[in-house]
Coordinates of C-alpha atoms and ligand atoms in Angstrom, one line a residue:
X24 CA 17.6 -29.1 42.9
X25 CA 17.4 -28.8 39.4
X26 CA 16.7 -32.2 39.0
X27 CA 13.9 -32.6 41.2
X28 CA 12.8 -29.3 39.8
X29 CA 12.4 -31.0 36.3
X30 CA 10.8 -34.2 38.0
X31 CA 8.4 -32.3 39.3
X32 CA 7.5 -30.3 36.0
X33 CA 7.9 -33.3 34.3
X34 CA 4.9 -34.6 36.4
X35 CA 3.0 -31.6 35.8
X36 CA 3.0 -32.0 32.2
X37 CA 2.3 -35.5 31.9
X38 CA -0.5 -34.8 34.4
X39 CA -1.9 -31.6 32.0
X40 CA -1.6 -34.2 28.9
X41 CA -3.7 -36.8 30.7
X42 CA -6.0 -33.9 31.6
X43 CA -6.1 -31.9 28.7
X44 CA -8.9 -33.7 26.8
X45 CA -10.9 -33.5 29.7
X46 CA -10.4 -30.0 30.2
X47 CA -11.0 -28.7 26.7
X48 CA -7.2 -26.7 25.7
X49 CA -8.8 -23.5 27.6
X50 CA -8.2 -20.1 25.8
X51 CA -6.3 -17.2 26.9
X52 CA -6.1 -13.7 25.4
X53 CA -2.6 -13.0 25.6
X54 CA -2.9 -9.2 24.5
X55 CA -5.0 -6.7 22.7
X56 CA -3.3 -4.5 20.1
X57 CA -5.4 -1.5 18.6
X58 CA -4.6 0.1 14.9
X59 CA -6.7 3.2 14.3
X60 CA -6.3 4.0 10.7
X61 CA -8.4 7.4 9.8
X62 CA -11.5 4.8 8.3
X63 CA -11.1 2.3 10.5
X64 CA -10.0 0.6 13.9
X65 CA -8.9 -2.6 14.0
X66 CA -8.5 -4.1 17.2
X67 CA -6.4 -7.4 17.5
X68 CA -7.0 -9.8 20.5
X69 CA -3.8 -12.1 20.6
X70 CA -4.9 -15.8 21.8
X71 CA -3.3 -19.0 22.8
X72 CA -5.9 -21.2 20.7
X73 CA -9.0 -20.6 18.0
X74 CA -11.6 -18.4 19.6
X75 CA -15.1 -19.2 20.4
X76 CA -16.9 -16.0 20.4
X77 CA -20.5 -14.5 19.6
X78 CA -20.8 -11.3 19.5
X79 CA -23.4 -8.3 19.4
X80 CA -23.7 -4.5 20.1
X81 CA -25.7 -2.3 22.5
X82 CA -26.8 1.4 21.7
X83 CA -27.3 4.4 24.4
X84 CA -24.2 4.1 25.3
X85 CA -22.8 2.4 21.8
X86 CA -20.9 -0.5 22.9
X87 CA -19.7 -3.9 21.0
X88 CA -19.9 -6.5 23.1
X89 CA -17.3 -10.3 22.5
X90 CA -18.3 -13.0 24.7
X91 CA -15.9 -15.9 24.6
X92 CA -15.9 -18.6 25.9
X93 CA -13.9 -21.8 27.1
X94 CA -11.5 -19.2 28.8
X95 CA -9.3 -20.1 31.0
X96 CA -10.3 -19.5 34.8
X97 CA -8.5 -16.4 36.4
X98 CA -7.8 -14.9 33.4
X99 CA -8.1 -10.8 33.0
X100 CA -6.8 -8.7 30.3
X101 CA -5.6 -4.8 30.8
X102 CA -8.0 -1.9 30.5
X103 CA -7.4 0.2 27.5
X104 CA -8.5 3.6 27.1
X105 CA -8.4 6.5 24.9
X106 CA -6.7 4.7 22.1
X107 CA -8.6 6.0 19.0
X108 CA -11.2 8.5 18.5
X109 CA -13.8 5.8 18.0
X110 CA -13.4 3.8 21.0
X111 CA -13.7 4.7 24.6
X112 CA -12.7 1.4 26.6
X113 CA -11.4 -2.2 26.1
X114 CA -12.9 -3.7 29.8
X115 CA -14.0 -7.0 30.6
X116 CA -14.7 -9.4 33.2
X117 CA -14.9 -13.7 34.0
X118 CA -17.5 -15.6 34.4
X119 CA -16.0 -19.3 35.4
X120 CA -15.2 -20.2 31.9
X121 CA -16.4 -17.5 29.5
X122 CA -14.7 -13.7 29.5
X123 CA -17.0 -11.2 28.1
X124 CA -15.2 -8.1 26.8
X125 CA -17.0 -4.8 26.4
X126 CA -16.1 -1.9 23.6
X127 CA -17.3 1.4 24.6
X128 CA -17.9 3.1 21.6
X129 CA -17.6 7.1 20.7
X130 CA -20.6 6.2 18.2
X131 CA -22.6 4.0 16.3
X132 CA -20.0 1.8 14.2
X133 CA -20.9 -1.9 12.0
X134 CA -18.4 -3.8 13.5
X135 CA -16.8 -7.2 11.7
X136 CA -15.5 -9.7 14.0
X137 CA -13.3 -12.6 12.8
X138 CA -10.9 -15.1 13.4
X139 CA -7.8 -15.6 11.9
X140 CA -5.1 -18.7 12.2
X141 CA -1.6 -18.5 12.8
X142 CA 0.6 -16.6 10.6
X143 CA 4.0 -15.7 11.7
X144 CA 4.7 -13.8 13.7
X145 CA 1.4 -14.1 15.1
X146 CA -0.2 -17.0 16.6
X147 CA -4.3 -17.0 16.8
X148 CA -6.3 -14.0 16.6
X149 CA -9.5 -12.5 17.3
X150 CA -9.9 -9.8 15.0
X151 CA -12.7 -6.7 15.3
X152 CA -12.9 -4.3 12.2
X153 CA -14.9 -0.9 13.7
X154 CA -15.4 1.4 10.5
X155 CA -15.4 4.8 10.9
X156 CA -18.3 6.6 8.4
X157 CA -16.2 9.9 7.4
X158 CA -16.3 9.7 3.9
X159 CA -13.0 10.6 2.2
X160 CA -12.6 13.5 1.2
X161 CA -12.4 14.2 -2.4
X162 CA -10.2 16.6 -4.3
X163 CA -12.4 19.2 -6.1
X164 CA -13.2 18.9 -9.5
X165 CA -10.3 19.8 -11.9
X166 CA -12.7 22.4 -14.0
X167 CA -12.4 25.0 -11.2
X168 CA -8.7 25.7 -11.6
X169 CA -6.6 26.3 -14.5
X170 CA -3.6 23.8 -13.9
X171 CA -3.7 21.1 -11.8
X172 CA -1.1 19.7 -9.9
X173 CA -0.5 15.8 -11.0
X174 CA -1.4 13.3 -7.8
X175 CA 0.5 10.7 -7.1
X176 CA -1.0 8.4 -4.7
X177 CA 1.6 6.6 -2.7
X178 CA 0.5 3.4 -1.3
X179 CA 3.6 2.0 1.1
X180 CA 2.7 -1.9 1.2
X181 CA 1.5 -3.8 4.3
X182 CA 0.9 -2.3 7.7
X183 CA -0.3 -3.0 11.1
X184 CA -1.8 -6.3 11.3
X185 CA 0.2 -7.1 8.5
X186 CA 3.9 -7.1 8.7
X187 CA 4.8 -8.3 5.3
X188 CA 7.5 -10.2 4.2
X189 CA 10.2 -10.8 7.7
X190 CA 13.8 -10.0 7.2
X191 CA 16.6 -12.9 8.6
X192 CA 17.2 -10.4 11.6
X193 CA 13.6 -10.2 12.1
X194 CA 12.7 -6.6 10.0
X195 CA 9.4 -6.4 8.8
X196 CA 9.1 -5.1 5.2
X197 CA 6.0 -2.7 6.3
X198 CA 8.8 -1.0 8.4
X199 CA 10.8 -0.5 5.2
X200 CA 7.7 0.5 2.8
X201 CA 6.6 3.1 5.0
X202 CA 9.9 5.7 5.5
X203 CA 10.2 5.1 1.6
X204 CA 6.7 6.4 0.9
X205 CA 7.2 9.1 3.1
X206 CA 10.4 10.3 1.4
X207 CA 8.8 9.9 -1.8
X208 CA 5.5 12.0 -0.6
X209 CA 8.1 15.0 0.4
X210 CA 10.0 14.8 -2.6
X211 CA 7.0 15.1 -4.8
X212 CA 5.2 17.2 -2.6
X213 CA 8.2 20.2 -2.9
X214 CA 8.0 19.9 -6.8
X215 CA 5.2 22.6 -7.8
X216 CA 3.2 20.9 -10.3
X217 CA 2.7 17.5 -8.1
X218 CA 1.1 16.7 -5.7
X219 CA 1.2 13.3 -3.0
X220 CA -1.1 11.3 -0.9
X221 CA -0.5 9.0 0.9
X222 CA -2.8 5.8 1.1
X223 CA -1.5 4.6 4.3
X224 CA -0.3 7.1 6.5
X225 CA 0.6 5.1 9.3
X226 CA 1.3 1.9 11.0
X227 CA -2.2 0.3 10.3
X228 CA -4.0 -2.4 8.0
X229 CA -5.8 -1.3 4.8
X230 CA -7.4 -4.0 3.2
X231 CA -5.8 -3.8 -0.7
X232 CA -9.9 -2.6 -2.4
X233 CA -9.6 0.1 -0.2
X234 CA -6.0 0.7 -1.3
X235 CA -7.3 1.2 -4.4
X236 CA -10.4 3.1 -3.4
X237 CA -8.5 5.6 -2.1
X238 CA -6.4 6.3 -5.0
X239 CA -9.7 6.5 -6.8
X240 CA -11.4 8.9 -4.4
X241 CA -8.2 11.4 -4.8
X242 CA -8.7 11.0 -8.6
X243 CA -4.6 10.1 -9.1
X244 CA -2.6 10.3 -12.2
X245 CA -0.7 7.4 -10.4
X246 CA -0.6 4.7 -7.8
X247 CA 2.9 3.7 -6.9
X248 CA 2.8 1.0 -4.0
X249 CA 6.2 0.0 -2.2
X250 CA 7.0 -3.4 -1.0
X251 CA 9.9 -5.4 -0.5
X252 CA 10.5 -8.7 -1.8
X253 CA 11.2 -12.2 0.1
X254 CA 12.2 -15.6 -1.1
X255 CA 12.1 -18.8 1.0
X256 CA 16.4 -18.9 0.1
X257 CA 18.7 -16.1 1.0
X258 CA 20.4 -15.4 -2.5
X259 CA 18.0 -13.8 -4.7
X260 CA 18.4 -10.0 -4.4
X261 CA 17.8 -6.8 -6.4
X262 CA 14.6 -4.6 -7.5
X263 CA 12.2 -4.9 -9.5
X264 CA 8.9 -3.1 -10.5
X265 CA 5.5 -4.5 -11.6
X266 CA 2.8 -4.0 -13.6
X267 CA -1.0 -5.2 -14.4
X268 CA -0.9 -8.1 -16.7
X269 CA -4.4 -9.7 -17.4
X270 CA -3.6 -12.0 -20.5
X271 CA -1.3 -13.6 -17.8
X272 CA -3.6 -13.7 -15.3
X273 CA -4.3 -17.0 -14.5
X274 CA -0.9 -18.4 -14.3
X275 CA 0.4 -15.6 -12.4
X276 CA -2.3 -15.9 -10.3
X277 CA -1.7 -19.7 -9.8
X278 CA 2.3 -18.8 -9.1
X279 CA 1.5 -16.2 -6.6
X280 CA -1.1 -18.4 -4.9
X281 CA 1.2 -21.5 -4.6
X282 CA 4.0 -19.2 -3.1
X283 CA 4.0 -18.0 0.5
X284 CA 1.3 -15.8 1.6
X285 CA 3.3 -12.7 1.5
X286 CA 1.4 -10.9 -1.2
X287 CA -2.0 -13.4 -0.7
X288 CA -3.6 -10.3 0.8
X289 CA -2.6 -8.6 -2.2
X290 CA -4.6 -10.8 -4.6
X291 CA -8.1 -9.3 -5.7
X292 CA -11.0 -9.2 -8.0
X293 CA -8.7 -10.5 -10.7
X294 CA -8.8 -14.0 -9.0
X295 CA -12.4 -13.7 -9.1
X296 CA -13.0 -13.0 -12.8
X297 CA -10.3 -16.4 -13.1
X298 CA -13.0 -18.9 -11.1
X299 CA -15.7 -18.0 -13.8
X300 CA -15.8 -20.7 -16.5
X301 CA -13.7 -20.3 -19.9
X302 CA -15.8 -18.1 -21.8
X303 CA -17.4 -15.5 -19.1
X304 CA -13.4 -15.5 -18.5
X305 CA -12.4 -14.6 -21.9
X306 CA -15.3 -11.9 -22.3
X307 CA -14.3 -10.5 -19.2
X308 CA -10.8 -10.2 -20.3
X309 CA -11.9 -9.1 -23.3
X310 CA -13.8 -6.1 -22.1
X311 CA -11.4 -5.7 -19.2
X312 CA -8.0 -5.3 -21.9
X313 CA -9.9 -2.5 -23.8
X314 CA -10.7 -0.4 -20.7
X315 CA -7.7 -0.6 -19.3
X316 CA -5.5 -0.1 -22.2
X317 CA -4.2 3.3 -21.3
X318 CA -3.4 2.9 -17.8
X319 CA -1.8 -0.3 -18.5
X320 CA 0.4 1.7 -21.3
X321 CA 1.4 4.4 -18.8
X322 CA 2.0 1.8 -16.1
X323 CA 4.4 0.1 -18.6
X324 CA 6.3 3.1 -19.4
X325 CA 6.6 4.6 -15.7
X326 CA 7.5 1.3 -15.0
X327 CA 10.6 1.7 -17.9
X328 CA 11.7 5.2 -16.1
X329 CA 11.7 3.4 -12.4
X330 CA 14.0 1.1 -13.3
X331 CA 16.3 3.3 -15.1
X332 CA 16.2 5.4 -11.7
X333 CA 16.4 2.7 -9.3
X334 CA 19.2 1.2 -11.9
X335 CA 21.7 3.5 -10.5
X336 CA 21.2 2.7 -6.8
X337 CA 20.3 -0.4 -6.7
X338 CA 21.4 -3.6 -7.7
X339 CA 17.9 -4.6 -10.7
X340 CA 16.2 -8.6 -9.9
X341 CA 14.7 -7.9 -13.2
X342 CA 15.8 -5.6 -15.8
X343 CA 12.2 -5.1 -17.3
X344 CA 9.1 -4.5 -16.0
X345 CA 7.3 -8.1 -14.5
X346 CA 3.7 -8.6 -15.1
X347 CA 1.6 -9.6 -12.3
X348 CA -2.3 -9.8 -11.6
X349 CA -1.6 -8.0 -8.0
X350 CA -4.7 -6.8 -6.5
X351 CA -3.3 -3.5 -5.7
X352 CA -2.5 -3.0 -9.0
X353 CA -5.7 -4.1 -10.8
X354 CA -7.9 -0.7 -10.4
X355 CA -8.8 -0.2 -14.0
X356 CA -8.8 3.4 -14.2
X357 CA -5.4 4.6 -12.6
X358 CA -2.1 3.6 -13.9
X359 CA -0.8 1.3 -11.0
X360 CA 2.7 0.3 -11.0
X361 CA 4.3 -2.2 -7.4
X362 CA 7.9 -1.3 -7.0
X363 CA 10.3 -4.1 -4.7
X364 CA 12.6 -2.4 -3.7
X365 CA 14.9 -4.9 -2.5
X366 CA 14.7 -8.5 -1.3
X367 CA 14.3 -8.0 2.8
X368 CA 14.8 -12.2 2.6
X369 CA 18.9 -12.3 1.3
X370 CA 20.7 -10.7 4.6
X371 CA 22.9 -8.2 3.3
X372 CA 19.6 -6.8 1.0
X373 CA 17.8 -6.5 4.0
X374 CA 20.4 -4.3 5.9
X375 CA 20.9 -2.4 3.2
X376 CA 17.0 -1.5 3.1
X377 CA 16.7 -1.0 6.6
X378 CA 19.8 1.8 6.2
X379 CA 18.0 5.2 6.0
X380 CA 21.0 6.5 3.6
X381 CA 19.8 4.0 1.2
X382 CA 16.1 4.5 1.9
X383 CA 16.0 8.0 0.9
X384 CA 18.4 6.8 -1.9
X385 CA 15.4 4.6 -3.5
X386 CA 12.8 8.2 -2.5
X387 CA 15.0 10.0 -4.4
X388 CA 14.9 7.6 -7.8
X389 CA 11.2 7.0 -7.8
X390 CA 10.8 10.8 -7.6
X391 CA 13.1 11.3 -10.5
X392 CA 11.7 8.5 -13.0
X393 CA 8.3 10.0 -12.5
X394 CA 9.2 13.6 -12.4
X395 CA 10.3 12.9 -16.0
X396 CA 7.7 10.7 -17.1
X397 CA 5.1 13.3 -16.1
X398 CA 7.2 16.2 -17.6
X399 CA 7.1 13.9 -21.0
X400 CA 3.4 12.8 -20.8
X401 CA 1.7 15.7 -18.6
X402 CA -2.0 15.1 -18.2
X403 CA -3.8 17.5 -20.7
X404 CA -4.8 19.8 -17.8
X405 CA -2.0 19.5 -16.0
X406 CA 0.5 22.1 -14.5
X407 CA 3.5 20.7 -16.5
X408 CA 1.0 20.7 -19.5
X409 CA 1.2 24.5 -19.3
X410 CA 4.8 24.8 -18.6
X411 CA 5.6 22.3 -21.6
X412 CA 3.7 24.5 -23.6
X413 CA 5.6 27.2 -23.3
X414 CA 8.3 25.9 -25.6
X415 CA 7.6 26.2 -28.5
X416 CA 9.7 24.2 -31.7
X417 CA 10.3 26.4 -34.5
X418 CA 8.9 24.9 -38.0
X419 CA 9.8 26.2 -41.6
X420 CA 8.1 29.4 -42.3
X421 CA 7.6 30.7 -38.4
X422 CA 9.2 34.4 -37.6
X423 CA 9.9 35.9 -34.5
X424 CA 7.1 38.4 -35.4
X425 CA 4.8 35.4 -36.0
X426 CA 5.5 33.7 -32.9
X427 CA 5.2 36.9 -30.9
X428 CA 1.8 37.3 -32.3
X429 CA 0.3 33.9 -31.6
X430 CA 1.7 33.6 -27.5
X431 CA 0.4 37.1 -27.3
X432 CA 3.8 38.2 -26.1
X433 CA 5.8 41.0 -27.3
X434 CA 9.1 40.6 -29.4
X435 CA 11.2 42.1 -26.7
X436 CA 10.2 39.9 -24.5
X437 CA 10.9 36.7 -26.8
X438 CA 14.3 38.5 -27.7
X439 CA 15.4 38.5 -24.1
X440 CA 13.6 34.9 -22.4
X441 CA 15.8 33.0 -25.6
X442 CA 19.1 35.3 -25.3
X443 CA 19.1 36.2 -28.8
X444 CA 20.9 38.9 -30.6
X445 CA 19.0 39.2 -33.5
X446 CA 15.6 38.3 -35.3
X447 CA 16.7 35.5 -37.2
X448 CA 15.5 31.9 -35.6
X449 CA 16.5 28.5 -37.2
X450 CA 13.9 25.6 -37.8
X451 CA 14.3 23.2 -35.3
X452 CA 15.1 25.5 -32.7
X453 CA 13.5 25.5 -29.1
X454 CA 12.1 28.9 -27.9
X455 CA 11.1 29.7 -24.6
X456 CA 7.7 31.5 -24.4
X457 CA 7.6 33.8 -22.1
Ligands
ZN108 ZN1 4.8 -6.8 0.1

């Protein structure tokens, strides 16, 4: 039985390998997976080899319309409806050896449709980008109120399309970024004086510009983005947290680029500036160093406090901050730090980072590190700003009286906020001003 079973598929395949020249390796779509993000649906069409598509749209009713063809005959894919706000209908019908597939649209939307090869776990894809035109919405201007809460945009790595780095059991590391971010966007969001946002706020893809773009378009003190590290051997393990380095650029650039393509997508303009020749290169560095002096200062020491945090609940990869040319981390105007918080590729790391325990664990020392950076260094017109003020340091010559007069507070008052029992304060001393 099982024999002749094998015989008889044994024929089959030697007859489909004789064939398949002939026949052209015909396509099928496998399955259509849809990842509405609030800007943008992308909608994945899994295949059994490289597509050949063309594609246009239709108005009255908006529809984008995929032919493709060498499909092979019989095939049919699902209906899908009411996935996203943007998109009415996945339908589509066979015509011998071509499928055309059919988008009804809720509106107008400049679709991208692309290919893209094999990467695991994914074989070959048809890949349609449907923008949504709601422009983010910005924070108002920080003029109109008296102390503004400090935003700290929280960027938890990968997503949808992209699962990240792939544990030994098979945990994707965008399953670990997100819950962390989360955490870390409650925590900070419960501390008056701070506020989060998150850049990704669910399972979906988010191109790294736009990453960074978003940040921008909340106006953050801070961009913290959350990955977890992977190594092609089990053993390396720990944290470690990164920040913008352009004088090392190029050969970081080079490193990154000859490693796996777990943080390729990562990789932005800074690769571009590295293409020009020497001296447009060095000019751009130039003017590039000066303007982003002070956010790559604050990255640095943010980065410090992290791993002081993370220090005590996590075994460090690297005690110091690491400097990379990560795309995420290259917006010139926003202090951009990349925390790993773990290597998802040695297996006990990776079970430890799936554990929620130990999730909200790593939440909890992100949230401390930059609670006290920002209670340091508050932004000028910043809530803490305020409350920092109110100390006040006593210097040589300063009375009770004195201070009382320039907080505009009575002595009373001064008495009882510091607990004292008489008038007599000592330089040095920290008073609380009521
Ligand atoms: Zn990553």
């Amino acid at each position: 039985m099982h024999n002749n079973y094998y015989t008889i598929k044994g024929c089959l395949l030697l007859l489909l390998s004789i064939l398949a020249p002939l026949v052209h390796a015909a396509n099928q779509v496998q399955s259509i997976r849809v990842w509405p993000s609030p800007d943008n649906t992308r909608v994945v069409f899994d295949l059994t080899a490289s597509p050949e598509h063309k594609y246009f749209t239709l108005d009255k009713p908006d529809r984008l319309v995929i032919d493709l063809n060498n499909i092979k005959a019989g095939s049919s894919l699902p209906v899908v409806s009411g996935e996203t706000g943007l998109i009415k209908t996945i339908r589509s019908s066979t015509d011998n050896n071509s499928m055309r597939i059919v988008l009804d649209l809720t509106k107008a939307s400049k679709a991208s449709v692309f290919a893209l090869p094999p990467t695991p776990p994914y074989g070959h894809r048809l890949v349609v980008d449907l923008p949504d035109n709601q422009p983010q919405q910005n924070i108002p201007p920080a003029a109109i109120r008296t102390a503004r809460d400090i935003v700290i945009a929280i960027d938890a790595g990968h997503g949808g399309e992209d699962p990240g780095s792939i544990g030994p059991s098979g945990f994707y590391e965008k399953n670990i970024t997100l819950p962390i971010a989360l955490q870390l966007a409650q925590l900070i969001n419960r501390q008056p004086g701070m506020k989060a946002m998150m850049v990704r706020t669910n399972d979906y893809y988010l191109h790294v510009n736009r990453r960074t773009e978003i940040a921008r378009g909340q106006q953050a003190d801070l961009l913290v983005s959350i990955h977890a590290d992977a190594f092609t051997s089990p053993q390396p393990r720990g944290a470690s947290v990164w920040v913008l380095s352009l004088r090392r650029a190029t050969t970081e650039v080079g490193r990154m680029l000859e490693q796996t393509e777990r943080h390729s997508e990562l990789l932005g303009g800074v690769a571009e500036i590295i293409k020009d020749s020497a001296n447009e290169r060095y000019l751009a560095q130039t003017v590039l160093d000066l303007s982003m002096n002070h956010s790559m200062v604050t990255a640095y020491q943010v980065a410090n406090e992290v791993l002081a945090e993370l220090g005590k609940v996590a075994h460090l990869h690297k005690k110091e901050p690491q400097a990379a040319s990560l795309g995420v981390l290259k917006a010139p105007d926003i202090p951009s730090i990349l925390v790993e918080v773990g290597f998802i590729s040695n297996p006990a790391e990776e079970k430890q980072l799936k554990a929620p325990t130990h999730q909200t664990r790593l939440a909890q020392s992100l949230f401390t590190a930059l609670k006290r950076h920002f209670e340091q260094s508050p932004p000028a017109d910043s809530l803490f700003a305020q409350q920092r003020a109110r100390e006040h340091r006593v210097s040589a010559g300063e009375s009770l009286s004195l201070l009382a007069q320039r907080y505009n507070v009575s002595i009373d008052d001064l008495r009882s906020v510091n607990q004292l029992s008489s008038d007599s304060i000592r330089v040095g001393q920290t008073l609380r001003i009521p």
